[in-house]
Amino acid sequence: MLIKKAEDIRSSEITSKSLYLNRRKFLAGAAIAGVAAATGVGLREVVTPSTTVLAGAKIDGIKKSPLSTTETVTPYKDVTHYNNYYEFSTSKDEPAELAKNFRTQPWKVKIDGLVDKKQDLDVDTILKMAPAEERIYRHRCVEGWSIVVPWVGFPLSELIKRVNPTSKAKFLEFTTLYDLNQMPGQQRHVLEWPYVEGLRMDEAMHPLALLCFGMYGEELPNQDGAPLRIIVPWKYGFKSAKAIVRIRFTDKQPVNTWNISAPTEYGFYSNVNPNVDHPRWSQAKERRLGEFLKRPTLMFNGYGDQVASLYNGMDLKKDF
Ligand SMILES: Nc1nc2c(c(=O)[nH]1)N[C@H]1C(S)=C(S)[C@@H](COP(=O)(O)O)O[C@H]1N2
Ligand SMILES: [Mo]
């Protein structure tokens, strides 16, 4: 596991990654001591969980998924303190603090539109629909940064199958909470509120599309989308809506918030594509948080073998 040479590893990475592995009970105490010895990081620092950094409740019985990447996981601290969450702030370092007291219980998700079983589902009911899996995915923001995160969730298809969409349903629309009292960013008109995103039915049914409620073995931190978000790893980050309160099934392509704000910059599909640049940012390369040199961005964020067939016959320059 941790067989990189010590000098290749930043100490923040060692600390958060070891903590993560430790909490998941993957590493025996002796192995942790070995990491500490090999890297010169104090043993206390490696084994003592910092409550400010790791605050979520542990999720039990998580299965490991064969769909995970083996790439190095981004430090927890980076993933939880460099967030895009405009309902709280447009600054990446602010959602962590501003979302601290966000209420994620009770929480209901309205299921409506072209579906047999219209209902308001309690988030706890949703969480019991299928076994929790850990999916370590690459995640790339259209702004040019990327992260590798051990998300916890289960395929979105599990929920879709249980609510029986009608044969007319061709798209899903996801809506985030609108609550001016809790989400200070919504007092500013930086985007249309509430935040809306959409997927085509076959995209939503794809085994890689994740209904996500945790990360690093624990419940999602509020700034990462608690209590429930989606993760669509072959698309730019903004497709992965946080704090979802409504899933509507429809026959028309939903109009997503980012498309409303800048239609020439953010399309409906927004598949990661190094060959189609955003007007303001090249998409050819990306910077992994915690790394210095940029790396090439991969078509469909590296998930092309699994998802390219969804887009057969489409012009991805036009349908960006
Ligand atoms: N509700 C909501 N969901 C959102 C956003 C947002 O501002 N509001 N930002 C998106 C963008 S641009 C990205 S890159 C990812 C960031 O997810 P992370 O903070 O967990 O890394 O969330 C996406 N989901
Ligand atoms: Mo993003």
PDB file of N, CA and C and ligand atoms in Angstrom, residues 84 141-143 145 237-238, ligand 2:
ATOM      1  N   ASN A  84     -16.111  23.550  -4.117  1.00  0.00           N
ATOM      2  CA  ASN A  84     -17.038  24.405  -4.832  1.00  0.00           C
ATOM      3  C   ASN A  84     -18.426  24.120  -4.280  1.00  0.00           C
ATOM      4  N   CYS A 141     -12.697  18.976 -11.797  1.00  0.00           N
ATOM      5  CA  CYS A 141     -13.460  20.216 -11.932  1.00  0.00           C
ATOM      6  C   CYS A 141     -13.096  20.874 -13.255  1.00  0.00           C
ATOM      7  N   VAL A 142     -14.066  21.511 -13.874  1.00  0.00           N
ATOM      8  CA  VAL A 142     -13.841  22.185 -15.153  1.00  0.00           C
ATOM      9  C   VAL A 142     -12.811  23.320 -15.005  1.00  0.00           C
ATOM     10  N   GLU A 143     -12.589  23.773 -13.771  1.00  0.00           N
ATOM     11  CA  GLU A 143     -11.598  24.832 -13.548  1.00  0.00           C
ATOM     12  C   GLU A 143     -10.158  24.323 -13.644  1.00  0.00           C
ATOM     13  N   TRP A 145      -8.666  21.591 -11.694  1.00  0.00           N
ATOM     14  CA  TRP A 145      -8.082  20.824 -10.591  1.00  0.00           C
ATOM     15  C   TRP A 145      -8.796  19.484 -10.478  1.00  0.00           C
ATOM     16  N   GLY A 237     -17.032  18.231 -12.462  1.00  0.00           N
ATOM     17  CA  GLY A 237     -17.546  18.207 -11.095  1.00  0.00           C
ATOM     18  C   GLY A 237     -18.925  18.818 -10.907  1.00  0.00           C
ATOM     19  N   PHE A 238     -19.255  19.842 -11.699  1.00  0.00           N
ATOM     20  CA  PHE A 238     -20.522  20.530 -11.423  1.00  0.00           C
ATOM     21  C   PHE A 238     -21.744  19.669 -11.708  1.00  0.00           C
TER      22      PHE A 238
HETATM   23 MO    MO B   2     -16.320  22.344 -10.586  1.00  0.00          MO
END
